[in-house]
CSV table of N, CA and C in Angstrom, one decimal:
chain,number,residue,atom,x,y,z
A,1,UNK,N,31.9,28.6,27.6
A,1,UNK,CA,31.8,27.3,27.1
A,1,UNK,C,31.4,27.3,25.6
A,2,UNK,N,32.2,26.8,24.9
A,2,UNK,CA,32.0,26.8,23.4
A,2,UNK,C,31.0,25.7,23.0
A,3,UNK,N,30.9,24.6,23.7
A,3,UNK,CA,29.9,23.6,23.4
A,3,UNK,C,28.5,24.0,23.5
A,4,UNK,N,28.2,24.8,24.5
A,4,UNK,CA,26.8,25.3,24.6
A,4,UNK,C,26.4,26.1,23.4
A,5,UNK,N,27.3,27.0,22.9
A,5,UNK,CA,27.0,27.8,21.8
A,5,UNK,C,26.8,26.9,20.5
A,6,UNK,N,27.6,25.9,20.4
A,6,UNK,CA,27.5,25.0,19.2
A,6,UNK,C,26.2,24.2,19.3
A,7,UNK,N,25.8,23.7,20.5
A,7,UNK,CA,24.5,23.0,20.6
A,7,UNK,C,23.4,23.9,20.3
A,8,UNK,N,23.4,25.2,20.7
A,8,UNK,CA,22.3,26.1,20.4
A,8,UNK,C,22.2,26.4,18.9
A,9,UNK,N,23.4,26.5,18.2
A,9,UNK,CA,23.3,26.8,16.8
A,9,UNK,C,22.8,25.5,16.1
A,10,UNK,N,23.2,24.3,16.5
A,10,UNK,CA,22.7,23.1,15.8
A,10,UNK,C,21.2,22.9,16.1
A,11,UNK,N,20.8,23.3,17.3
A,11,UNK,CA,19.3,23.2,17.5
A,11,UNK,C,18.5,24.1,16.6
A,12,UNK,N,19.0,25.4,16.5
A,12,UNK,CA,18.3,26.3,15.6
A,12,UNK,C,18.4,25.9,14.2
A,13,UNK,N,19.5,25.3,13.7
A,13,UNK,CA,19.6,24.8,12.4
A,13,UNK,C,18.6,23.7,12.1
A,14,UNK,N,18.5,22.8,13.1
A,14,UNK,CA,17.6,21.6,13.0
A,14,UNK,C,16.1,22.1,13.0
A,15,UNK,N,15.8,23.1,13.8
A,15,UNK,CA,14.4,23.6,13.8
A,15,UNK,C,14.1,24.3,12.4
A,16,UNK,N,15.1,25.0,11.9
A,16,UNK,CA,14.8,25.6,10.6
A,16,UNK,C,14.6,24.6,9.5
A,17,UNK,N,15.4,23.5,9.5
A,17,UNK,CA,15.3,22.4,8.5
A,17,UNK,C,14.0,21.7,8.7
A,18,UNK,N,13.5,21.5,9.9
A,18,UNK,CA,12.3,20.8,10.1
A,18,UNK,C,11.1,21.7,9.6
A,19,UNK,N,11.2,23.0,9.9
A,19,UNK,CA,10.1,23.9,9.4
A,19,UNK,C,10.0,23.9,7.9
A,20,UNK,N,11.2,23.9,7.2
A,20,UNK,CA,11.1,24.0,5.8
A,20,UNK,C,10.6,22.6,5.2
A,21,UNK,N,11.0,21.5,5.9
A,21,UNK,CA,10.5,20.2,5.4
A,21,UNK,C,9.0,20.1,5.6
A,22,UNK,N,8.4,20.6,6.7
A,22,UNK,CA,7.0,20.6,6.9
A,22,UNK,C,6.3,21.4,5.8
A,23,UNK,N,6.8,22.5,5.4
A,23,UNK,CA,6.1,23.4,4.5
A,23,UNK,C,6.1,22.8,3.1
A,24,UNK,N,7.1,21.9,2.8
A,24,UNK,CA,7.2,21.3,1.4
A,24,UNK,C,6.1,20.3,1.2
A,25,UNK,N,5.6,19.6,2.2
A,25,UNK,CA,4.7,18.5,2.0
A,25,UNK,C,3.2,18.8,2.1
A,26,UNK,N,2.9,20.1,2.1
A,26,UNK,CA,1.5,20.4,2.3
A,26,UNK,C,0.8,20.3,1.0
A,27,UNK,N,-0.4,19.8,1.1
A,27,UNK,CA,-1.3,19.7,-0.1
A,27,UNK,C,-2.6,20.4,0.3
A,28,UNK,N,-3.3,20.9,-0.7
A,28,UNK,CA,-4.6,21.5,-0.4
A,28,UNK,C,-5.6,20.4,-0.1
A,29,UNK,N,-6.7,20.7,0.5
A,29,UNK,CA,-7.7,19.7,0.8
A,29,UNK,C,-8.3,19.1,-0.5
A,30,UNK,N,-8.4,19.8,-1.5
A,30,UNK,CA,-8.9,19.3,-2.8
A,30,UNK,C,-7.9,18.3,-3.4
A,31,UNK,N,-6.6,18.6,-3.3
A,31,UNK,CA,-5.6,17.6,-3.8
A,31,UNK,C,-5.6,16.4,-3.0
A,32,UNK,N,-5.7,16.5,-1.7
A,32,UNK,CA,-5.7,15.3,-0.8
A,32,UNK,C,-6.9,14.4,-1.1
A,33,UNK,N,-8.1,15.1,-1.3
A,33,UNK,CA,-9.3,14.3,-1.6
A,33,UNK,C,-9.2,13.6,-2.9
A,34,UNK,N,-8.7,14.4,-3.9
A,34,UNK,CA,-8.5,13.8,-5.2
A,34,UNK,C,-7.6,12.6,-5.2
A,35,UNK,N,-6.5,12.7,-4.5
A,35,UNK,CA,-5.6,11.5,-4.4
A,35,UNK,C,-6.3,10.4,-3.7
A,36,UNK,N,-7.0,10.7,-2.6
A,36,UNK,CA,-7.7,9.6,-1.9
A,36,UNK,C,-8.7,8.9,-2.7
A,37,UNK,N,-9.5,9.7,-3.5
A,37,UNK,CA,-10.5,9.1,-4.4
A,37,UNK,C,-9.8,8.2,-5.5
A,38,UNK,N,-8.7,8.7,-6.0
A,38,UNK,CA,-8.0,8.0,-7.1
A,38,UNK,C,-7.5,6.6,-6.5
A,39,UNK,N,-6.9,6.6,-5.3
A,39,UNK,CA,-6.4,5.4,-4.7
A,39,UNK,C,-7.6,4.4,-4.4
A,40,UNK,N,-8.7,5.0,-4.0
A,40,UNK,CA,-9.9,4.2,-3.7
A,40,UNK,C,-10.4,3.5,-4.9
A,41,UNK,N,-10.5,4.3,-6.0
A,41,UNK,CA,-10.9,3.7,-7.3
A,41,UNK,C,-10.0,2.6,-7.8
A,42,UNK,N,-8.7,2.8,-7.7
A,42,UNK,CA,-7.8,1.7,-8.0
A,42,UNK,C,-8.0,0.5,-7.2
A,43,UNK,N,-8.2,0.6,-5.9
A,43,UNK,CA,-8.4,-0.6,-5.1
A,43,UNK,C,-9.7,-1.2,-5.5
A,44,UNK,N,-10.8,-0.5,-5.8
A,44,UNK,CA,-12.0,-1.1,-6.2
A,44,UNK,C,-11.9,-1.9,-7.5
A,45,UNK,N,-11.1,-1.3,-8.4
A,45,UNK,CA,-10.8,-2.0,-9.7
A,45,UNK,C,-10.1,-3.3,-9.5
A,46,UNK,N,-9.1,-3.2,-8.6
A,46,UNK,CA,-8.3,-4.4,-8.3
A,46,UNK,C,-9.1,-5.5,-7.6
A,47,UNK,N,-10.0,-5.1,-6.7
A,47,UNK,CA,-10.8,-6.1,-6.0
A,47,UNK,C,-11.8,-6.7,-7.0
A,48,UNK,N,-12.3,-5.9,-7.9
A,48,UNK,CA,-13.3,-6.4,-8.9
A,48,UNK,C,-12.6,-7.4,-9.9
A,49,UNK,N,-11.3,-7.1,-10.3
A,49,UNK,CA,-10.6,-8.0,-11.1
A,49,UNK,C,-10.3,-9.3,-10.3
A,50,UNK,N,-10.0,-9.3,-9.1
A,50,UNK,CA,-9.7,-10.4,-8.3
A,50,UNK,C,-10.9,-11.3,-8.1
A,51,UNK,N,-12.1,-10.7,-7.9
A,51,UNK,CA,-13.3,-11.4,-7.8
A,51,UNK,C,-13.7,-12.1,-9.1
A,52,UNK,N,-13.5,-11.4,-10.3
A,52,UNK,CA,-13.8,-12.0,-11.6
A,52,UNK,C,-12.8,-13.2,-11.8
A,53,UNK,N,-11.6,-13.1,-11.4
A,53,UNK,CA,-10.6,-14.1,-11.6
A,53,UNK,C,-11.0,-15.4,-10.8
A,54,UNK,N,-11.4,-15.1,-9.5
A,54,UNK,CA,-11.9,-16.2,-8.7
A,54,UNK,C,-13.1,-16.9,-9.3
A,55,UNK,N,-14.0,-16.1,-9.8
A,55,UNK,CA,-15.2,-16.7,-10.4
A,55,UNK,C,-14.9,-17.5,-11.6
A,56,UNK,N,-13.9,-17.0,-12.4
A,56,UNK,CA,-13.5,-17.8,-13.6
A,56,UNK,C,-12.8,-19.0,-13.3
A,57,UNK,N,-12.0,-19.0,-12.3
A,57,UNK,CA,-11.3,-20.2,-11.8
A,57,UNK,C,-12.2,-21.2,-11.2
A,58,UNK,N,-13.2,-20.7,-10.5
A,58,UNK,CA,-14.2,-21.6,-9.9
A,58,UNK,C,-15.1,-22.3,-10.9
A,59,UNK,N,-15.4,-21.5,-12.0
A,59,UNK,CA,-16.3,-22.1,-13.0
A,59,UNK,C,-15.5,-23.0,-13.9
A,60,UNK,N,-14.2,-22.8,-14.1
A,60,UNK,CA,-13.4,-23.6,-15.0
A,60,UNK,C,-12.9,-24.9,-14.2
A,61,UNK,N,-12.7,-24.8,-13.0
A,61,UNK,CA,-12.1,-25.9,-12.2
A,61,UNK,C,-13.2,-26.7,-11.5
A,62,UNK,N,-14.5,-26.4,-11.6
A,62,UNK,CA,-15.5,-27.0,-10.9
A,62,UNK,C,-15.8,-28.5,-11.3
A,63,UNK,N,-15.7,-28.8,-12.6
A,63,UNK,CA,-16.0,-30.2,-13.0
A,63,UNK,C,-14.7,-31.0,-13.1
A,64,UNK,N,-13.6,-30.5,-13.2
A,64,UNK,CA,-12.4,-31.3,-13.4
A,64,UNK,C,-11.5,-31.5,-12.2
A,65,UNK,N,-12.0,-31.2,-11.0
A,65,UNK,CA,-11.1,-31.3,-9.8
A,65,UNK,C,-11.2,-32.7,-9.2
A,66,UNK,N,-12.0,-33.7,-9.7
A,66,UNK,CA,-12.1,-34.9,-9.1
A,66,UNK,C,-10.9,-35.8,-9.2
A,67,UNK,N,-10.0,-35.7,-10.2
A,67,UNK,CA,-8.9,-36.6,-10.3
A,67,UNK,C,-7.6,-36.1,-9.6
A,68,UNK,N,-7.6,-34.9,-9.0
A,68,UNK,CA,-6.4,-34.3,-8.5
A,68,UNK,C,-6.0,-34.9,-7.1
A,69,UNK,N,-6.8,-35.0,-6.1
A,69,UNK,CA,-6.3,-35.3,-4.8
A,69,UNK,C,-6.8,-36.6,-4.2
A,70,UNK,N,-7.6,-37.4,-4.9
A,70,UNK,CA,-8.2,-38.6,-4.3
A,70,UNK,C,-7.4,-39.8,-4.6
A,71,UNK,N,-6.4,-39.8,-5.4
A,71,UNK,CA,-5.7,-41.0,-5.8
A,71,UNK,C,-4.5,-41.3,-5.0
A,72,UNK,N,-4.4,-41.0,-3.8
A,72,UNK,CA,-3.1,-41.2,-3.0
A,72,UNK,C,-2.9,-42.6,-2.6
A,73,UNK,N,-3.9,-43.4,-2.5
A,73,UNK,CA,-3.8,-44.8,-1.9
A,73,UNK,C,-3.3,-45.8,-2.9
A,74,UNK,N,-3.2,-45.5,-4.2
A,74,UNK,CA,-2.8,-46.4,-5.2
A,74,UNK,C,-1.3,-46.6,-5.3
A,75,UNK,N,-0.5,-45.8,-4.6
A,75,UNK,CA,1.0,-45.8,-4.7
A,75,UNK,C,1.6,-46.7,-3.6
A,76,UNK,N,1.2,-47.9,-3.4
A,76,UNK,CA,1.8,-48.7,-2.3
A,76,UNK,C,2.9,-49.6,-2.9
């Protein structure tokens, strides 16, 4: 049976490809930790900027929001 041999060769080829792919993506623990810390710092900075933006919008829009939504009944 020739198909059995072909299947076996394809299986071996796939295993070899999977093994080489796994070995390419390895990082040392120090590299992984450094990447994790970098991403965490970026997220902290992003959250801080978002909080500052919310505070600035709340401070700026606090006194001038009275004319925006209450005048709906005058359009009859």
